[in-house]
Every structure is written in C-alpha cells, then in structure tokens.
mmCIF file with all atom_site columns, N, CA and C in Angstrom:
data_model
loop_
_atom_site.group_PDB
_atom_site.id
_atom_site.type_symbol
_atom_site.label_atom_id
_atom_site.label_alt_id
_atom_site.label_comp_id
_atom_site.label_asym_id
_atom_site.label_entity_id
_atom_site.label_seq_id
_atom_site.pdbx_PDB_ins_code
_atom_site.Cartn_x
_atom_site.Cartn_y
_atom_site.Cartn_z
_atom_site.occupancy
_atom_site.B_iso_or_equiv
_atom_site.pdbx_formal_charge
_atom_site.auth_seq_id
_atom_site.auth_comp_id
_atom_site.auth_asym_id
_atom_site.auth_atom_id
_atom_site.pdbx_PDB_model_num
ATOM 1   N N  . GLY S 1 1  ? -182.694 63.182 158.537 1.00 60.00 ? 1  GLY S N  1
ATOM 2   C CA . GLY S 1 1  ? -181.679 62.919 159.526 1.00 60.00 ? 1  GLY S CA 1
ATOM 3   C C  . GLY S 1 1  ? -180.860 64.162 159.797 1.00 60.00 ? 1  GLY S C  1
ATOM 4   N N  . MET S 1 2  ? -180.030 64.111 160.805 1.00 59.00 ? 2  MET S N  1
ATOM 5   C CA . MET S 1 2  ? -179.148 65.220 161.159 1.00 59.00 ? 2  MET S CA 1
ATOM 6   C C  . MET S 1 2  ? -177.883 65.133 160.307 1.00 59.00 ? 2  MET S C  1
ATOM 7   N N  . ALA S 1 3  ? -177.429 66.265 159.795 1.00 60.00 ? 3  ALA S N  1
ATOM 8   C CA . ALA S 1 3  ? -176.219 66.301 158.974 1.00 60.00 ? 3  ALA S CA 1
ATOM 9   C C  . ALA S 1 3  ? -174.994 66.003 159.828 1.00 60.00 ? 3  ALA S C  1
ATOM 10  N N  . SER S 1 4  ? -174.013 65.317 159.245 1.00 65.00 ? 4  SER S N  1
ATOM 11  C CA . SER S 1 4  ? -172.807 64.938 159.980 1.00 65.00 ? 4  SER S CA 1
ATOM 12  C C  . SER S 1 4  ? -171.631 64.865 159.019 1.00 65.00 ? 4  SER S C  1
ATOM 13  N N  . SER S 1 5  ? -170.477 65.320 159.481 1.00 66.00 ? 5  SER S N  1
ATOM 14  C CA . SER S 1 5  ? -169.269 65.184 158.668 1.00 66.00 ? 5  SER S CA 1
ATOM 15  C C  . SER S 1 5  ? -168.266 64.251 159.334 1.00 66.00 ? 5  SER S C  1
ATOM 16  N N  . GLY S 1 6  ? -168.709 63.521 160.343 1.00 68.00 ? 6  GLY S N  1
ATOM 17  C CA . GLY S 1 6  ? -167.847 62.576 161.050 1.00 68.00 ? 6  GLY S CA 1
ATOM 18  C C  . GLY S 1 6  ? -168.377 62.330 162.452 1.00 68.00 ? 6  GLY S C  1
ATOM 19  N N  . ASN S 1 7  ? -167.686 61.497 163.206 1.00 72.00 ? 7  ASN S N  1
ATOM 20  C CA . ASN S 1 7  ? -168.115 61.185 164.568 1.00 72.00 ? 7  ASN S CA 1
ATOM 21  C C  . ASN S 1 7  ? -168.244 62.446 165.414 1.00 72.00 ? 7  ASN S C  1
ATOM 22  N N  . HIS S 1 8  ? -169.359 62.546 166.117 1.00 66.00 ? 8  HIS S N  1
ATOM 23  C CA . HIS S 1 8  ? -169.618 63.630 167.071 1.00 66.00 ? 8  HIS S CA 1
ATOM 24  C C  . HIS S 1 8  ? -169.568 65.019 166.431 1.00 66.00 ? 8  HIS S C  1
ATOM 25  N N  . THR S 1 9  ? -170.029 65.135 165.184 1.00 62.00 ? 9  THR S N  1
ATOM 26  C CA . THR S 1 9  ? -170.019 66.436 164.507 1.00 62.00 ? 9  THR S CA 1
ATOM 27  C C  . THR S 1 9  ? -171.418 66.894 164.118 1.00 62.00 ? 9  THR S C  1
ATOM 28  N N  . GLU S 1 10 ? -172.455 66.221 164.584 1.00 59.00 ? 10 GLU S N  1
ATOM 29  C CA . GLU S 1 10 ? -173.814 66.582 164.218 1.00 59.00 ? 10 GLU S CA 1
ATOM 30  C C  . GLU S 1 10 ? -174.099 68.021 164.645 1.00 59.00 ? 10 GLU S C  1
ATOM 31  N N  . CYS S 1 11 ? -174.955 68.684 163.886 1.00 64.00 ? 11 CYS S N  1
ATOM 32  C CA . CYS S 1 11 ? -175.253 70.082 164.173 1.00 64.00 ? 11 CYS S CA 1
ATOM 33  C C  . CYS S 1 11 ? -176.741 70.330 163.952 1.00 64.00 ? 11 CYS S C  1
ATOM 34  N N  . THR S 1 12 ? -177.107 71.559 163.699 1.00 66.00 ? 12 THR S N  1
ATOM 35  C CA . THR S 1 12 ? -178.512 71.896 163.527 1.00 66.00 ? 12 THR S CA 1
ATOM 36  C C  . THR S 1 12 ? -178.984 71.743 162.090 1.00 66.00 ? 12 THR S C  1
ATOM 37  N N  . GLN S 1 13 ? -178.141 71.275 161.207 1.00 71.00 ? 13 GLN S N  1
ATOM 38  C CA . GLN S 1 13 ? -178.569 71.009 159.840 1.00 71.00 ? 13 GLN S CA 1
ATOM 39  C C  . GLN S 1 13 ? -179.303 69.673 159.806 1.00 71.00 ? 13 GLN S C  1
ATOM 40  N N  . PHE S 1 14 ? -180.263 69.564 158.902 1.00 76.00 ? 14 PHE S N  1
ATOM 41  C CA . PHE S 1 14 ? -180.951 68.295 158.710 1.00 76.00 ? 14 PHE S CA 1
ATOM 42  C C  . PHE S 1 14 ? -181.169 68.101 157.222 1.00 76.00 ? 14 PHE S C  1
ATOM 43  N N  . PHE S 1 15 ? -181.538 66.892 156.851 1.00 80.00 ? 15 PHE S N  1
ATOM 44  C CA . PHE S 1 15 ? -181.801 66.634 155.444 1.00 80.00 ? 15 PHE S CA 1
ATOM 45  C C  . PHE S 1 15 ? -183.130 65.924 155.284 1.00 80.00 ? 15 PHE S C  1
ATOM 46  N N  . ILE S 1 16 ? -183.715 66.083 154.101 1.00 85.00 ? 16 ILE S N  1
ATOM 47  C CA . ILE S 1 16 ? -184.969 65.430 153.730 1.00 85.00 ? 16 ILE S CA 1
ATOM 48  C C  . ILE S 1 16 ? -184.654 64.560 152.526 1.00 85.00 ? 16 ILE S C  1
ATOM 49  N N  . THR S 1 17 ? -184.936 63.273 152.624 1.00 85.00 ? 17 THR S N  1
ATOM 50  C CA . THR S 1 17 ? -184.722 62.403 151.472 1.00 85.00 ? 17 THR S CA 1
ATOM 51  C C  . THR S 1 17 ? -185.979 62.412 150.606 1.00 85.00 ? 17 THR S C  1
ATOM 52  N N  . HIS S 1 18 ? -185.787 62.328 149.312 1.00 82.00 ? 18 HIS S N  1
ATOM 53  C CA . HIS S 1 18 ? -186.906 62.351 148.366 1.00 82.00 ? 18 HIS S CA 1
ATOM 54  C C  . HIS S 1 18 ? -187.370 60.944 148.001 1.00 82.00 ? 18 HIS S C  1
ATOM 55  N N  . ALA S 1 19 ? -186.617 59.958 148.409 1.00 84.00 ? 19 ALA S N  1
ATOM 56  C CA . ALA S 1 19 ? -186.918 58.558 148.107 1.00 84.00 ? 19 ALA S CA 1
ATOM 57  C C  . ALA S 1 19 ? -186.248 57.703 149.181 1.00 84.00 ? 19 ALA S C  1
ATOM 58  N N  . PRO S 1 20 ? -186.604 56.426 149.265 1.00 86.00 ? 20 PRO S N  1
ATOM 59  C CA . PRO S 1 20 ? -185.923 55.562 150.234 1.00 86.00 ? 20 PRO S CA 1
ATOM 60  C C  . PRO S 1 20 ? -184.404 55.652 150.060 1.00 86.00 ? 20 PRO S C  1
ATOM 61  N N  . ALA S 1 21 ? -183.691 55.702 151.173 1.00 87.00 ? 21 ALA S N  1
ATOM 62  C CA . ALA S 1 21 ? -182.226 55.821 151.150 1.00 87.00 ? 21 ALA S CA 1
ATOM 63  C C  . ALA S 1 21 ? -181.649 54.749 152.067 1.00 87.00 ? 21 ALA S C  1
ATOM 64  N N  . LEU S 1 22 ? -181.687 53.516 151.607 1.00 90.00 ? 22 LEU S N  1
ATOM 65  C CA . LEU S 1 22 ? -181.289 52.378 152.434 1.00 90.00 ? 22 LEU S CA 1
ATOM 66  C C  . LEU S 1 22 ? -179.845 52.468 152.900 1.00 90.00 ? 22 LEU S C  1
ATOM 67  N N  . HIS S 1 23 ? -178.987 53.148 152.155 1.00 90.00 ? 23 HIS S N  1
ATOM 68  C CA . HIS S 1 23 ? -177.579 53.282 152.555 1.00 90.00 ? 23 HIS S CA 1
ATOM 69  C C  . HIS S 1 23 ? -177.415 54.116 153.833 1.00 90.00 ? 23 HIS S C  1
ATOM 70  N N  . LEU S 1 24 ? -178.466 54.833 154.224 1.00 85.00 ? 24 LEU S N  1
ATOM 71  C CA . LEU S 1 24 ? -178.408 55.636 155.455 1.00 85.00 ? 24 LEU S CA 1
ATOM 72  C C  . LEU S 1 24 ? -178.873 54.854 156.681 1.00 85.00 ? 24 LEU S C  1
ATOM 73  N N  . ASP S 1 25 ? -179.540 53.715 156.458 1.00 86.00 ? 25 ASP S N  1
ATOM 74  C CA . ASP S 1 25 ? -180.040 52.906 157.573 1.00 86.00 ? 25 ASP S CA 1
ATOM 75  C C  . ASP S 1 25 ? -178.904 52.509 158.502 1.00 86.00 ? 25 ASP S C  1
ATOM 76  N N  . GLY S 1 26 ? -179.138 52.650 159.784 1.00 85.00 ? 26 GLY S N  1
ATOM 77  C CA . GLY S 1 26 ? -178.141 52.288 160.776 1.00 85.00 ? 26 GLY S CA 1
ATOM 78  C C  . GLY S 1 26 ? -177.138 53.391 161.065 1.00 85.00 ? 26 GLY S C  1
ATOM 79  N N  . ASN S 1 27 ? -177.148 54.450 160.248 1.00 81.00 ? 27 ASN S N  1
ATOM 80  C CA . ASN S 1 27 ? -176.230 55.570 160.445 1.00 81.00 ? 27 ASN S CA 1
ATOM 81  C C  . ASN S 1 27 ? -176.932 56.834 160.925 1.00 81.00 ? 27 ASN S C  1
ATOM 82  N N  . TYR S 1 28 ? -178.199 56.965 160.598 1.00 80.00 ? 28 TYR S N  1
ATOM 83  C CA . TYR S 1 28 ? -178.965 58.161 160.941 1.00 80.00 ? 28 TYR S CA 1
ATOM 84  C C  . TYR S 1 28 ? -180.306 57.744 161.521 1.00 80.00 ? 28 TYR S C  1
ATOM 85  N N  . THR S 1 29 ? -180.866 58.595 162.360 1.00 79.00 ? 29 THR S N  1
ATOM 86  C CA . THR S 1 29 ? -182.160 58.336 162.974 1.00 79.00 ? 29 THR S CA 1
ATOM 87  C C  . THR S 1 29 ? -183.216 59.206 162.316 1.00 79.00 ? 29 THR S C  1
ATOM 88  N N  . ILE S 1 30 ? -184.292 58.590 161.881 1.00 81.00 ? 30 ILE S N  1
ATOM 89  C CA . ILE S 1 30 ? -185.419 59.343 161.339 1.00 81.00 ? 30 ILE S CA 1
ATOM 90  C C  . ILE S 1 30 ? -186.150 59.975 162.515 1.00 81.00 ? 30 ILE S C  1
ATOM 91  N N  . PHE S 1 31 ? -186.382 61.281 162.449 1.00 80.00 ? 31 PHE S N  1
ATOM 92  C CA . PHE S 1 31 ? -187.085 61.938 163.547 1.00 80.00 ? 31 PHE S CA 1
ATOM 93  C C  . PHE S 1 31 ? -188.346 62.657 163.089 1.00 80.00 ? 31 PHE S C  1
ATOM 94  N N  . ALA S 1 32 ? -188.652 62.594 161.806 1.00 83.00 ? 32 ALA S N  1
ATOM 95  C CA . ALA S 1 32 ? -189.866 63.234 161.303 1.00 83.00 ? 32 ALA S CA 1
ATOM 96  C C  . ALA S 1 32 ? -190.144 62.725 159.895 1.00 83.00 ? 32 ALA S C  1
ATOM 97  N N  . ARG S 1 33 ? -191.306 63.083 159.391 1.00 84.00 ? 33 ARG S N  1
ATOM 98  C CA . ARG S 1 33 ? -191.634 62.785 158.004 1.00 84.00 ? 33 ARG S CA 1
ATOM 99  C C  . ARG S 1 33 ? -192.470 63.928 157.464 1.00 84.00 ? 33 ARG S C  1
ATOM 100 N N  . VAL S 1 34 ? -192.410 64.124 156.172 1.00 87.00 ? 34 VAL S N  1
ATOM 101 C CA . VAL S 1 34 ? -193.219 65.148 155.520 1.00 87.00 ? 34 VAL S CA 1
ATOM 102 C C  . VAL S 1 34 ? -194.595 64.543 155.306 1.00 87.00 ? 34 VAL S C  1
ATOM 103 N N  . SER S 1 35 ? -195.608 65.104 155.951 1.00 86.00 ? 35 SER S N  1
ATOM 104 C CA . SER S 1 35 ? -196.957 64.553 155.837 1.00 86.00 ? 35 SER S CA 1
ATOM 105 C C  . SER S 1 35 ? -197.781 65.280 154.786 1.00 86.00 ? 35 SER S C  1
ATOM 106 N N  . ASN S 1 36 ? -197.335 66.461 154.384 1.00 87.00 ? 36 ASN S N  1
ATOM 107 C CA . ASN S 1 36 ? -198.065 67.245 153.401 1.00 87.00 ? 36 ASN S CA 1
ATOM 108 C C  . ASN S 1 36 ? -197.079 68.212 152.745 1.00 87.00 ? 36 ASN S C  1
ATOM 109 N N  . GLY S 1 37 ? -197.144 68.353 151.455 1.00 87.00 ? 37 GLY S N  1
ATOM 110 C CA . GLY S 1 37 ? -196.328 69.348 150.774 1.00 87.00 ? 37 GLY S CA 1
ATOM 111 C C  . GLY S 1 37 ? -195.060 68.829 150.121 1.00 87.00 ? 37 GLY S C  1
ATOM 112 N N  . MET S 1 38 ? -195.020 67.539 149.763 1.00 88.00 ? 38 MET S N  1
ATOM 113 C CA . MET S 1 38 ? -193.820 67.032 149.088 1.00 88.00 ? 38 MET S CA 1
ATOM 114 C C  . MET S 1 38 ? -193.570 67.773 147.776 1.00 88.00 ? 38 MET S C  1
ATOM 115 N N  . ASP S 1 39 ? -194.611 68.323 147.158 1.00 92.00 ? 39 ASP S N  1
ATOM 116 C CA . ASP S 1 39 ? -194.402 69.112 145.943 1.00 92.00 ? 39 ASP S CA 1
ATOM 117 C C  . ASP S 1 39 ? -193.517 70.321 146.241 1.00 92.00 ? 39 ASP S C  1
ATOM 118 N N  . ILE S 1 40 ? -193.665 70.903 147.408 1.00 88.00 ? 40 ILE S N  1
ATOM 119 C CA . ILE S 1 40 ? -192.815 72.024 147.821 1.00 88.00 ? 40 ILE S CA 1
ATOM 120 C C  . ILE S 1 40 ? -191.402 71.531 148.101 1.00 88.00 ? 40 ILE S C  1
ATOM 121 N N  . VAL S 1 41 ? -191.287 70.387 148.776 1.00 87.00 ? 41 VAL S N  1
ATOM 122 C CA . VAL S 1 41 ? -189.965 69.815 149.066 1.00 87.00 ? 41 VAL S CA 1
ATOM 123 C C  . VAL S 1 41 ? -189.183 69.626 147.773 1.00 87.00 ? 41 VAL S C  1
ATOM 124 N N  . HIS S 1 42 ? -189.838 69.147 146.733 1.00 90.00 ? 42 HIS S N  1
ATOM 125 C CA . HIS S 1 42 ? -189.159 68.905 145.453 1.00 90.00 ? 42 HIS S CA 1
ATOM 126 C C  . HIS S 1 42 ? -188.697 70.196 144.778 1.00 90.00 ? 42 HIS S C  1
ATOM 127 N N  . GLN S 1 43 ? -189.247 71.336 145.186 1.00 92.00 ? 43 GLN S N  1
ATOM 128 C CA . GLN S 1 43 ? -188.846 72.623 144.607 1.00 92.00 ? 43 GLN S CA 1
ATOM 129 C C  . GLN S 1 43 ? -187.678 73.271 145.350 1.00 92.00 ? 43 GLN S C  1
ATOM 130 N N  . ILE S 1 44 ? -187.322 72.779 146.537 1.00 90.00 ? 44 ILE S N  1
ATOM 131 C CA . ILE S 1 44 ? -186.241 73.372 147.324 1.00 90.00 ? 44 ILE S CA 1
ATOM 132 C C  . ILE S 1 44 ? -184.913 73.180 146.593 1.00 90.00 ? 44 ILE S C  1
ATOM 133 N N  . GLN S 1 45 ? -184.155 74.258 146.492 1.00 90.00 ? 45 GLN S N  1
ATOM 134 C CA . GLN S 1 45 ? -182.854 74.246 145.827 1.00 90.00 ? 45 GLN S CA 1
ATOM 135 C C  . GLN S 1 45 ? -181.743 74.479 146.850 1.00 90.00 ? 45 GLN S C  1
ATOM 136 N N  . ILE S 1 46 ? -180.540 74.016 146.552 1.00 86.00 ? 46 ILE S N  1
ATOM 137 C CA . ILE S 1 46 ? -179.387 74.273 147.418 1.00 86.00 ? 46 ILE S CA 1
ATOM 138 C C  . ILE S 1 46 ? -179.241 75.778 147.592 1.00 86.00 ? 46 ILE S C  1
ATOM 139 N N  . GLY S 1 47 ? -179.116 76.211 148.831 1.00 88.00 ? 47 GLY S N  1
ATOM 140 C CA . GLY S 1 47 ? -178.957 77.626 149.139 1.00 88.00 ? 47 GLY S CA 1
ATOM 141 C C  . GLY S 1 47 ? -180.249 78.337 149.479 1.00 88.00 ? 47 GLY S C  1
ATOM 142 N N  . ASP S 1 48 ? -181.409 77.690 149.225 1.00 90.00 ? 48 ASP S N  1
ATOM 143 C CA . ASP S 1 48 ? -182.679 78.300 149.603 1.00 90.00 ? 48 ASP S CA 1
ATOM 144 C C  . ASP S 1 48 ? -182.731 78.494 151.114 1.00 90.00 ? 48 ASP S C  1
ATOM 145 N N  . LYS S 1 49 ? -183.333 79.579 151.546 1.00 87.00 ? 49 LYS S N  1
ATOM 146 C CA . LYS S 1 49 ? -183.498 79.854 152.969 1.00 87.00 ? 49 LYS S CA 1
ATOM 147 C C  . LYS S 1 49 ? -184.918 79.471 153.370 1.00 87.00 ? 49 LYS S C  1
ATOM 148 N N  . ILE S 1 50 ? -185.036 78.541 154.286 1.00 82.00 ? 50 ILE S N  1
ATOM 149 C CA . ILE S 1 50 ? -186.343 78.141 154.801 1.00 82.00 ? 50 ILE S CA 1
ATOM 150 C C  . ILE S 1 50 ? -186.658 79.077 155.955 1.00 82.00 ? 50 ILE S C  1
ATOM 151 N N  . GLU S 1 51 ? -187.671 79.907 155.789 1.00 87.00 ? 51 GLU S N  1
ATOM 152 C CA . GLU S 1 51 ? -187.989 80.930 156.779 1.00 87.00 ? 51 GLU S CA 1
ATOM 153 C C  . GLU S 1 51 ? -188.965 80.455 157.842 1.00 87.00 ? 51 GLU S C  1
ATOM 154 N N  . GLU S 1 52 ? -189.714 79.406 157.557 1.00 85.00 ? 52 GLU S N  1
ATOM 155 C CA . GLU S 1 52 ? -190.686 78.925 158.539 1.00 85.00 ? 52 GLU S CA 1
ATOM 156 C C  . GLU S 1 52 ? -190.885 77.432 158.344 1.00 85.00 ? 52 GLU S C  1
ATOM 157 N N  . ILE S 1 53 ? -191.054 76.735 159.437 1.00 79.00 ? 53 ILE S N  1
ATOM 158 C CA . ILE S 1 53 ? -191.344 75.309 159.401 1.00 79.00 ? 53 ILE S CA 1
ATOM 159 C C  . ILE S 1 53 ? -192.268 74.994 160.569 1.00 79.00 ? 53 ILE S C  1
ATOM 160 N N  . VAL S 1 54 ? -193.209 74.104 160.360 1.00 80.00 ? 54 VAL S N  1
ATOM 161 C CA . VAL S 1 54 ? -194.138 73.704 161.416 1.00 80.00 ? 54 VAL S CA 1
ATOM 162 C C  . VAL S 1 54 ? -193.885 72.244 161.733 1.00 80.00 ? 54 VAL S C  1
ATOM 163 N N  . ILE S 1 55 ? -193.621 71.962 162.986 1.00 77.00 ? 55 ILE S N  1
ATOM 164 C CA . ILE S 1 55 ? -193.428 70.586 163.446 1.00 77.00 ? 55 ILE S CA 1
ATOM 165 C C  . ILE S 1 55 ? -194.560 70.264 164.398 1.00 77.00 ? 55 ILE S C  1
ATOM 166 N N  . GLN S 1 56 ? -195.327 69.215 164.081 1.00 77.00 ? 56 GLN S N  1
ATOM 167 C CA . GLN S 1 56 ? -196.461 68.826 164.927 1.00 77.00 ? 56 GLN S CA 1
ATOM 168 C C  . GLN S 1 56 ? -196.276 67.429 165.430 1.00 77.00 ? 56 GLN S C  1
#
C-alpha cells in the first residue's frame, strides 16, 4: 500500500507486508503483489536503498 501519515498525505513511499495484515483492510488499496523473490523481500532492512524494481 501507499504510505500515509494522515488524510491526504500519501506520497511515493510504499510498503510490502510479509503476512496478511487484516488491520489495513479498508484503509489501503493493494496495487501489486510480489510474484517472485520473497526471500529477497525478507532480507530488506530499514534504510536499505532499492536501486531497481520491475513492475509487470
């Protein structure tokens, strides 16, 4: 989903959930899913710079 700190504050940040997050239902819109490479997703640390991403 898109990161938000309040009404009308969405920006270019996004988040990836590692497990179902039912508390987010109705508040955020799912716009993609990780189809391959969840092992890499689990290695991402706060502050890591993602230099490339492929959206298909």
